[in-house]
Coordinates of C-alpha atoms and ligand atoms in Angstrom, one line a residue:
M1311 CA 1.5 5.1 -28.2
H1312 CA 4.0 8.2 -27.4
A1313 CA 6.4 9.3 -30.5
Q1314 CA 9.5 8.9 -28.7
L1315 CA 8.9 5.1 -27.6
L1316 CA 8.2 4.3 -31.6
T1317 CA 11.8 5.0 -32.1
E1318 CA 13.1 2.4 -29.8
P1319 CA 12.7 -1.5 -30.6
S1320 CA 9.4 -3.1 -29.5
L1321 CA 9.3 -5.9 -26.8
D1322 CA 9.1 -8.4 -29.6
A1323 CA 12.7 -7.0 -30.9
A1324 CA 14.3 -6.1 -27.9
D1325 CA 13.5 -9.1 -25.6
P1326 CA 12.1 -12.0 -27.5
A1327 CA 12.1 -14.1 -24.7
V1328 CA 9.8 -12.2 -22.6
A1329 CA 7.6 -11.0 -25.5
E1330 CA 7.0 -14.9 -26.3
L1331 CA 5.7 -15.2 -22.9
I1332 CA 3.6 -12.3 -22.8
E1333 CA 2.3 -13.6 -26.1
G1334 CA 1.6 -17.2 -24.4
E1335 CA -0.2 -15.9 -21.6
I1336 CA -2.5 -14.1 -23.9
A1337 CA -3.4 -17.1 -25.8
R1338 CA -3.5 -19.1 -22.3
Q1339 CA -5.9 -16.8 -20.8
S1340 CA -7.8 -16.5 -24.1
E1341 CA -8.3 -20.1 -24.9
T1342 CA -9.0 -21.3 -20.9
I1343 CA -11.9 -20.0 -18.8
C1344 CA -10.3 -18.5 -15.5
L1345 CA -12.7 -19.4 -12.3
I1346 CA -10.1 -18.1 -9.9
P1347 CA -12.4 -15.8 -7.8
S1348 CA -9.2 -13.4 -6.9
E1349 CA -8.6 -13.1 -10.6
N1350 CA -10.0 -10.9 -13.4
H1351 CA -9.5 -9.3 -16.9
V1352 CA -8.5 -5.9 -16.7
S1353 CA -9.6 -3.2 -19.2
R1354 CA -7.3 -1.8 -21.9
A1355 CA -7.1 1.3 -20.4
V1356 CA -5.9 -0.2 -17.0
L1357 CA -3.4 -2.1 -18.8
E1358 CA -2.0 1.3 -20.8
A1359 CA -2.2 3.2 -17.4
M1360 CA 0.2 0.5 -15.6
G1361 CA 2.4 0.5 -18.8
S1362 CA 2.9 4.2 -18.3
V1363 CA 5.7 6.4 -17.7
F1364 CA 4.6 6.9 -14.2
T1365 CA 6.5 3.7 -13.4
N1366 CA 9.8 6.1 -13.7
K1367 CA 9.1 8.2 -11.0
Y1368 CA 9.7 8.3 -7.3
S1369 CA 7.4 10.1 -4.9
E1370 CA 8.1 9.3 -1.3
G1371 CA 5.5 11.0 0.9
Y1372 CA 1.8 12.5 0.2
P1373 CA 0.7 14.9 -2.4
G1374 CA 2.1 18.3 -1.5
R1375 CA 4.9 16.4 1.2
R1376 CA 7.1 14.6 -1.1
Y1377 CA 10.9 13.7 -0.7
Y1378 CA 11.5 14.3 -4.4
E1379 CA 11.0 17.0 -6.8
G1380 CA 9.2 16.6 -10.1
Q1381 CA 5.9 15.9 -8.6
Q1382 CA 4.0 18.1 -10.8
L1383 CA 1.7 15.4 -12.4
V1384 CA 2.1 13.0 -9.6
D1385 CA 0.4 15.3 -7.6
R1386 CA -2.7 15.4 -9.7
L1387 CA -2.8 11.7 -9.9
E1388 CA -2.5 10.6 -6.6
P1389 CA -5.5 12.7 -5.2
L1390 CA -7.4 12.2 -8.4
A1391 CA -7.3 8.2 -7.4
V1392 CA -7.9 9.2 -3.7
E1393 CA -11.1 11.7 -4.9
R1394 CA -12.4 8.8 -7.1
A1395 CA -11.9 6.0 -4.1
K1396 CA -13.8 8.3 -1.6
A1397 CA -16.5 8.8 -4.3
L1398 CA -16.7 5.5 -5.0
F1399 CA -17.2 4.0 -1.6
G1400 CA -18.5 6.8 0.3
V1401 CA -15.4 7.4 2.8
E1402 CA -13.9 10.3 4.6
H1403 CA -10.3 9.1 3.6
A1404 CA -8.4 6.6 1.3
N1405 CA -4.7 5.9 0.6
V1406 CA -3.9 4.4 -2.4
Q1407 CA -0.2 3.6 -1.9
P1408 CA -0.1 -0.1 -0.6
Y1409 CA 1.3 -2.2 -2.5
S1410 CA -0.6 -5.2 -2.6
G1411 CA -3.1 -6.3 0.0
S1412 CA -0.9 -8.1 2.5
P1413 CA 1.4 -5.0 3.0
A1414 CA -1.9 -3.0 3.4
N1415 CA -3.2 -5.2 6.1
L1416 CA 0.5 -5.2 7.9
A1417 CA -0.1 -1.2 7.9
T1418 CA -3.3 -1.7 10.1
Y1419 CA -1.2 -3.8 12.6
L1420 CA 1.5 -0.8 12.4
A1421 CA -1.0 1.4 13.2
Y1422 CA -2.7 0.0 15.8
A1423 CA -0.9 -2.7 17.9
E1424 CA 2.3 -3.5 19.2
P1425 CA 4.2 -6.7 18.7
G1426 CA 2.8 -9.4 21.2
D1427 CA -0.3 -7.7 21.1
T1428 CA -3.6 -9.8 21.1
I1429 CA -5.2 -10.0 17.5
M1430 CA -8.1 -11.5 16.0
G1431 CA -9.4 -13.0 12.4
M1432 CA -11.1 -16.0 11.1
A1433 CA -8.7 -19.2 10.5
L1434 CA -7.3 -19.6 7.1
P1435 CA -8.7 -23.2 6.9
M1436 CA -11.9 -21.7 7.5
G1437 CA -11.7 -18.9 4.7
G1438 CA -9.7 -16.3 6.3
H1439 CA -6.6 -14.6 5.0
L1440 CA -2.8 -15.6 5.8
T1441 CA -2.4 -11.9 7.1
H1442 CA -5.4 -12.1 9.4
G1443 CA -3.0 -14.0 11.9
W1444 CA -2.2 -17.4 10.6
S1445 CA 0.9 -19.0 11.9
V1446 CA 3.2 -18.9 9.2
S1447 CA 2.6 -15.4 8.4
A1448 CA 4.7 -12.6 10.0
T1449 CA 1.3 -11.4 11.4
G1450 CA 0.8 -14.7 13.2
R1451 CA 4.4 -14.8 14.4
W1452 CA 4.7 -11.2 15.8
F1453 CA 1.2 -11.0 17.3
R1454 CA -0.6 -13.4 19.8
A1455 CA -3.1 -14.4 17.1
V1456 CA -6.5 -15.9 18.1
R1457 CA -9.3 -17.4 15.7
Y1458 CA -12.8 -17.8 15.0
D1459 CA -13.8 -20.8 12.9
V1460 CA -17.2 -21.6 11.2
R1461 CA -19.5 -24.0 12.5
R1462 CA -19.1 -27.2 11.2
E1463 CA -23.4 -28.1 10.5
T1464 CA -23.8 -24.5 8.5
G1465 CA -20.3 -23.5 7.2
R1466 CA -20.9 -20.3 8.4
V1467 CA -19.4 -17.9 10.8
D1468 CA -21.9 -17.5 13.7
L1469 CA -21.4 -14.1 15.8
D1470 CA -22.0 -15.7 19.0
D1471 CA -18.7 -17.3 18.7
V1472 CA -16.9 -14.4 17.3
R1473 CA -18.5 -12.6 20.6
E1474 CA -17.4 -15.1 23.0
L1475 CA -14.1 -14.9 21.6
A1476 CA -13.3 -11.2 21.7
R1477 CA -15.0 -11.0 25.1
R1478 CA -12.7 -13.6 26.7
E1479 CA -9.4 -12.2 24.5
R1480 CA -10.0 -8.7 24.2
P1481 CA -8.2 -8.2 21.1
R1482 CA -6.6 -4.9 19.7
L1483 CA -7.3 -5.8 16.4
I1484 CA -10.3 -7.5 14.8
F1485 CA -10.3 -9.1 11.4
C1486 CA -13.6 -9.8 9.1
G1487 CA -13.5 -11.0 5.5
G1488 CA -11.6 -13.5 3.7
T1489 CA -10.6 -15.3 0.7
A1490 CA -12.8 -18.3 0.7
I1491 CA -15.9 -17.0 2.3
P1492 CA -19.1 -17.9 0.1
R1493 CA -21.4 -16.0 2.5
T1494 CA -22.5 -12.2 3.0
I1495 CA -20.0 -10.6 5.8
E1496 CA -22.1 -9.4 8.6
F1497 CA -20.4 -5.8 8.9
E1498 CA -22.6 -4.4 11.5
G1499 CA -22.8 -7.4 13.9
F1500 CA -18.7 -7.6 13.8
A1501 CA -18.5 -4.0 14.3
E1502 CA -20.8 -4.4 17.5
I1503 CA -18.6 -6.6 19.0
A1504 CA -15.7 -4.7 18.1
R1505 CA -17.2 -1.6 20.2
E1506 CA -18.0 -3.7 22.8
V1507 CA -14.7 -5.0 23.5
G1508 CA -12.8 -1.6 22.4
A1509 CA -10.9 -3.3 19.5
V1510 CA -10.3 -1.7 15.8
L1511 CA -12.7 -3.3 13.3
V1512 CA -10.4 -4.0 10.2
A1513 CA -13.1 -5.0 7.3
D1514 CA -10.9 -6.7 4.6
I1515 CA -13.0 -6.3 1.3
A1516 CA -10.1 -7.8 -0.9
H1517 CA -12.5 -10.2 -2.5
L1518 CA -15.4 -8.0 -2.4
A1519 CA -14.8 -4.4 -3.1
G1520 CA -16.4 -4.8 -6.9
L1521 CA -19.6 -6.5 -5.1
I1522 CA -19.8 -3.5 -2.9
A1523 CA -19.0 -0.9 -5.4
G1524 CA -21.6 -2.3 -7.6
G1525 CA -24.1 -2.6 -4.8
V1526 CA -24.5 -6.2 -4.5
H1527 CA -22.9 -6.7 -1.2
P1528 CA -23.5 -4.5 1.9
S1529 CA -20.8 -1.8 2.4
P1530 CA -18.7 -1.7 5.7
V1531 CA -18.5 1.9 5.6
G1532 CA -19.7 3.3 9.1
R1533 CA -19.4 0.2 10.3
A1534 CA -15.4 -1.0 10.2
D1535 CA -13.0 1.6 11.5
V1536 CA -10.4 0.4 8.6
I1537 CA -11.6 -1.0 5.4
S1538 CA -8.7 -2.8 3.5
T1539 CA -9.1 -3.8 -0.1
T1540 CA -6.8 -4.9 -2.9
T1541 CA -7.8 -3.5 -6.4
H1542 CA -7.3 -6.2 -8.7
K1543 CA -10.0 -8.9 -7.8
T1544 CA -13.6 -7.8 -8.2
L1545 CA -12.8 -4.5 -8.4
R1546 CA -10.7 -5.3 -11.8
G1547 CA -8.2 -3.1 -11.5
P1548 CA -4.4 -3.4 -11.7
R1549 CA -2.5 -5.2 -8.5
G1550 CA -2.4 -2.9 -5.9
A1551 CA -4.6 -2.2 -2.8
M1552 CA -6.2 0.9 -0.7
L1553 CA -6.9 1.2 2.8
M1554 CA -10.0 3.3 3.5
C1555 CA -11.3 5.0 6.5
G1556 CA -12.9 8.0 8.6
V1557 CA -10.7 11.2 9.2
E1558 CA -10.1 10.2 12.8
H1559 CA -8.2 7.1 11.5
A1560 CA -6.4 9.0 8.3
E1561 CA -3.2 10.1 9.9
A1562 CA -2.3 6.9 11.8
L1563 CA -2.9 4.7 8.7
D1564 CA -1.0 7.1 6.6
R1565 CA 1.9 7.0 8.8
A1566 CA 1.8 3.3 8.8
V1567 CA 1.8 2.8 5.3
F1568 CA 4.8 5.5 4.9
P1569 CA 7.1 5.8 6.5
G1570 CA 5.9 3.2 8.7
L1571 CA 6.2 0.4 5.9
Q1572 CA 6.8 1.2 2.6
G1573 CA 9.3 3.4 0.4
G1574 CA 8.0 5.2 -2.8
P1575 CA 4.6 4.8 -4.2
H1576 CA 4.0 2.7 -7.3
N1577 CA 2.5 5.6 -9.3
H1578 CA 2.1 3.5 -12.6
T1579 CA -0.2 1.6 -10.3
T1580 CA -1.8 4.7 -8.5
A1581 CA -2.7 5.5 -12.3
A1582 CA -4.3 2.4 -13.3
I1583 CA -6.3 2.4 -9.9
A1584 CA -7.5 5.7 -10.8
V1585 CA -8.9 4.6 -14.1
A1586 CA -10.5 1.2 -12.7
L1587 CA -12.2 3.4 -9.9
E1588 CA -13.6 5.6 -12.7
E1589 CA -14.7 2.6 -14.3
A1590 CA -16.2 0.9 -11.3
R1591 CA -18.4 4.5 -11.0
R1592 CA -20.4 3.6 -14.3
P1593 CA -23.6 1.8 -14.3
Q1594 CA -22.2 -1.0 -16.6
F1595 CA -20.3 -2.0 -13.6
A1596 CA -23.0 -2.3 -11.2
D1597 CA -24.6 -4.6 -13.8
Y1598 CA -21.4 -6.3 -14.1
A1599 CA -21.4 -7.1 -10.1
A1600 CA -25.0 -8.0 -10.6
R1601 CA -24.1 -10.9 -13.2
T1602 CA -21.1 -11.9 -11.2
V1603 CA -23.3 -13.0 -8.1
A1604 CA -26.1 -14.3 -10.6
N1605 CA -23.5 -16.5 -12.4
A1606 CA -21.9 -17.6 -9.3
K1607 CA -25.7 -18.8 -7.9
A1608 CA -26.1 -20.2 -11.4
L1609 CA -23.0 -22.5 -11.3
A1610 CA -23.6 -23.3 -7.7
G1611 CA -27.2 -24.5 -8.4
N1612 CA -25.7 -26.6 -11.7
L1613 CA -23.0 -28.1 -9.3
T1614 CA -25.4 -29.0 -6.6
D1615 CA -27.9 -30.7 -9.0
R1616 CA -25.1 -32.5 -10.3
G1617 CA -24.2 -34.1 -6.6
F1618 CA -21.2 -31.6 -5.7
D1619 CA -21.3 -30.8 -1.8
L1620 CA -20.8 -26.8 -1.6
V1621 CA -19.5 -25.3 1.9
S1622 CA -22.4 -23.7 3.5
G1623 CA -24.8 -25.3 0.8
G1624 CA -24.4 -22.6 -2.0
T1625 CA -23.1 -18.6 -2.4
D1626 CA -24.4 -14.9 -1.6
N1627 CA -21.4 -13.6 -3.7
H1628 CA -19.0 -14.4 -6.4
L1629 CA -17.3 -17.5 -5.2
L1630 CA -17.8 -21.0 -4.2
L1631 CA -15.9 -23.6 -2.1
V1632 CA -16.5 -27.1 -3.5
D1633 CA -16.0 -30.2 -1.1
L1634 CA -15.0 -33.0 -3.2
T1635 CA -14.8 -35.9 -0.3
S1636 CA -17.9 -37.4 -1.7
K1637 CA -16.8 -37.3 -5.3
D1638 CA -13.5 -39.4 -3.8
V1639 CA -11.1 -37.3 -5.5
P1640 CA -8.7 -35.0 -3.7
G1641 CA -8.8 -31.2 -4.7
K1642 CA -5.5 -30.9 -6.3
R1643 CA -6.0 -33.7 -8.6
A1644 CA -9.4 -32.2 -9.4
A1645 CA -7.8 -28.7 -10.1
Q1646 CA -4.8 -30.1 -12.1
A1647 CA -7.2 -32.2 -14.0
L1648 CA -9.4 -29.2 -14.8
D1649 CA -6.6 -26.9 -15.8
R1650 CA -5.6 -29.4 -18.2
A1651 CA -9.3 -29.2 -19.4
G1652 CA -9.0 -25.7 -19.8
I1653 CA -10.6 -24.5 -16.6
T1654 CA -8.3 -22.7 -14.2
T1655 CA -9.3 -23.2 -10.4
N1656 CA -7.5 -23.8 -7.3
H1657 CA -7.2 -26.0 -4.8
N1658 CA -8.5 -25.0 -1.3
T1659 CA -9.1 -26.7 2.2
V1660 CA -12.5 -27.0 3.2
P1661 CA -13.6 -26.1 6.7
F1662 CA -12.4 -28.9 9.1
D1663 CA -10.6 -30.5 6.3
P1664 CA -8.9 -33.9 7.2
R1665 CA -6.5 -33.4 4.5
P1666 CA -3.2 -31.1 4.5
P1667 CA -3.3 -27.7 3.2
F1668 CA -1.2 -28.5 0.3
D1669 CA -3.4 -31.3 -0.9
P1670 CA -6.8 -30.6 0.6
S1671 CA -10.6 -31.6 0.0
G1672 CA -11.9 -28.9 -1.9
I1673 CA -11.7 -26.5 -4.9
R1674 CA -12.3 -22.9 -5.1
M1675 CA -14.0 -21.2 -7.9
G1676 CA -15.6 -17.8 -9.0
T1677 CA -16.9 -16.1 -11.5
P1678 CA -15.5 -12.3 -11.8
A1679 CA -13.4 -13.0 -14.4
A1680 CA -15.8 -15.2 -16.7
T1681 CA -18.2 -12.6 -16.2
T1682 CA -16.2 -9.9 -17.5
R1683 CA -15.6 -11.7 -20.7
G1684 CA -19.6 -12.0 -21.0
M1685 CA -20.3 -15.4 -19.8
G1686 CA -23.7 -15.7 -18.4
E1687 CA -25.8 -18.2 -17.2
A1688 CA -25.7 -20.7 -20.2
E1689 CA -22.0 -21.0 -20.3
M1690 CA -22.1 -21.5 -16.3
E1691 CA -24.4 -24.6 -17.2
L1692 CA -21.5 -25.7 -19.8
I1693 CA -18.6 -24.9 -17.6
C1694 CA -20.8 -27.3 -14.7
G1695 CA -20.7 -30.0 -17.2
W1696 CA -17.2 -29.8 -18.1
I1697 CA -16.2 -29.9 -14.4
D1698 CA -18.3 -32.7 -13.8
D1699 CA -17.0 -34.6 -16.7
G1700 CA -13.3 -33.2 -16.1
I1701 CA -13.5 -34.5 -12.7
E1702 CA -14.8 -38.0 -13.4
A1703 CA -12.3 -38.1 -16.4
A1704 CA -9.4 -37.4 -13.7
K1705 CA -10.7 -40.3 -11.7
R1706 CA -10.6 -42.9 -14.3
A1707 CA -7.2 -41.3 -15.7
D1708 CA -8.9 -40.6 -19.1
E1709 CA -6.3 -38.1 -20.5
A1710 CA -8.0 -37.9 -24.0
A1711 CA -11.5 -37.2 -22.0
I1712 CA -10.0 -34.2 -20.6
Q1713 CA -8.3 -33.1 -24.1
R1714 CA -11.8 -33.4 -25.6
I1715 CA -13.2 -31.0 -23.1
A1716 CA -9.9 -28.6 -23.4
E1717 CA -10.9 -28.3 -27.3
R1718 CA -14.8 -27.6 -26.2
V1719 CA -13.7 -25.1 -23.8
R1720 CA -11.3 -23.5 -26.6
E1721 CA -14.3 -23.0 -29.0
V1722 CA -16.5 -21.5 -26.2
A1723 CA -13.7 -19.3 -25.0
A1724 CA -13.0 -17.8 -28.4
E1725 CA -16.7 -16.3 -28.6
F1726 CA -15.6 -14.3 -25.4
P1727 CA -12.6 -12.4 -26.3
I1728 CA -10.6 -11.3 -23.1
P1729 CA -10.7 -7.7 -22.6
G1730 CA -7.3 -5.4 -22.7
I1731 CA -5.6 -7.3 -25.6
A1732 CA -5.4 -6.2 -29.5
A1733 CA -7.6 -9.2 -31.3
Ligands
LIG18 C1 -6.0 -11.1 -1.9 C2 -6.1 -11.3 -0.5 C3 -5.5 -10.3 0.4 C4 -3.7 -10.0 0.0 O1 -3.4 -9.3 -1.3 P1 -2.2 -9.6 -1.9 O2 -2.5 -8.7 -3.0 O3 -2.2 -11.2 -2.4 O4 -1.2 -9.4 -1.1 C5 -5.5 -9.9 1.7 N1 -6.9 -10.2 2.1 C6 -7.7 -11.1 1.5 C7 -8.9 -11.2 2.3 C8 -7.4 -11.3 0.4 O5 -8.5 -12.1 -0.3

């Protein structure tokens, strides 16, 4: 750390209340296994960049066109992040300023639609995201949102349904991608439909960015008009987002982000995004992406062998959606029991869920975080056993059995320290 910081009290001394919570969170993450597919463990380098003095700096505008002075370093930092994003994904233009995935998506509405215009996205309970026009979101209230679903028989999107809906509704914007889609997104098919109806296609790769960078999921580049992504999921960077596009869309998107929607960019986040993009360029990252998918397939296979129903029957990527209907236990109760057993997941709706969204039939899990820790297929088999036993224990209300699983999880987790923290 920098010399002048050492003359000041450390966080421990300055604010023991917050320091204790951070220590506790380090212990929680270390002693449990995170299977939440939108979470990951960032490197120490990413954490350091996040915790840097760039958080002190205002930089409204873009490099070379700012509304504040003192941009000598920020105006080198932001282009560095932008160049790395362009190189990693092979795009002509990147904007690294969106505060997170939701505002990044809102910027695409601001760039291409007027309030009341028709927009189209996958329904939230089918695996889409709130910001793709779901009713409770601003995007569903300010725009006329129409939704596509998955097919009941397959659990998958059928492009014929999407095409029919697009022809009928003529949306301005079409979103593809989502938060709980275990299958490959057919960017080319969506692009053909968008072209046919004159819509702007937004590929929301928030979940998939790391898999795309690592070469284990097809890329939307050259297919989607706009690519929106978070930087903190499979891409393994700080909480943030990026918009990427061809040069023809650059100005509209940049103006939508600033001054359309946001004020000053979070420069400390930009620094950490730059670090994460450099990490994602390395061959080890491609290996990480491949292992993440292999682990998800292994977990899916193990769960299927133990009689769990997976939406769409399995996975092509880093996540799986388990329908617990046949196990006769609701998703929330299962997820809470697994949390007590040291395995962190989230309850999730399954397509055509008869249960309400706050207490749905499914749980969603994924392997990005566990794979970052170095866990492999052997651990996936152990984890699957603990999930099965944990859910059965929850059904019997056998808290002692749940605590025994938590103890085993702690032992195995200790063999796989999380990156980014001092041991
Ligand atoms: C996570 C996610 C977002 C939103 O990101 P936040 O950073 O939570 O706002 C948007 N779209 C998709 C598909 C996501 O998975």
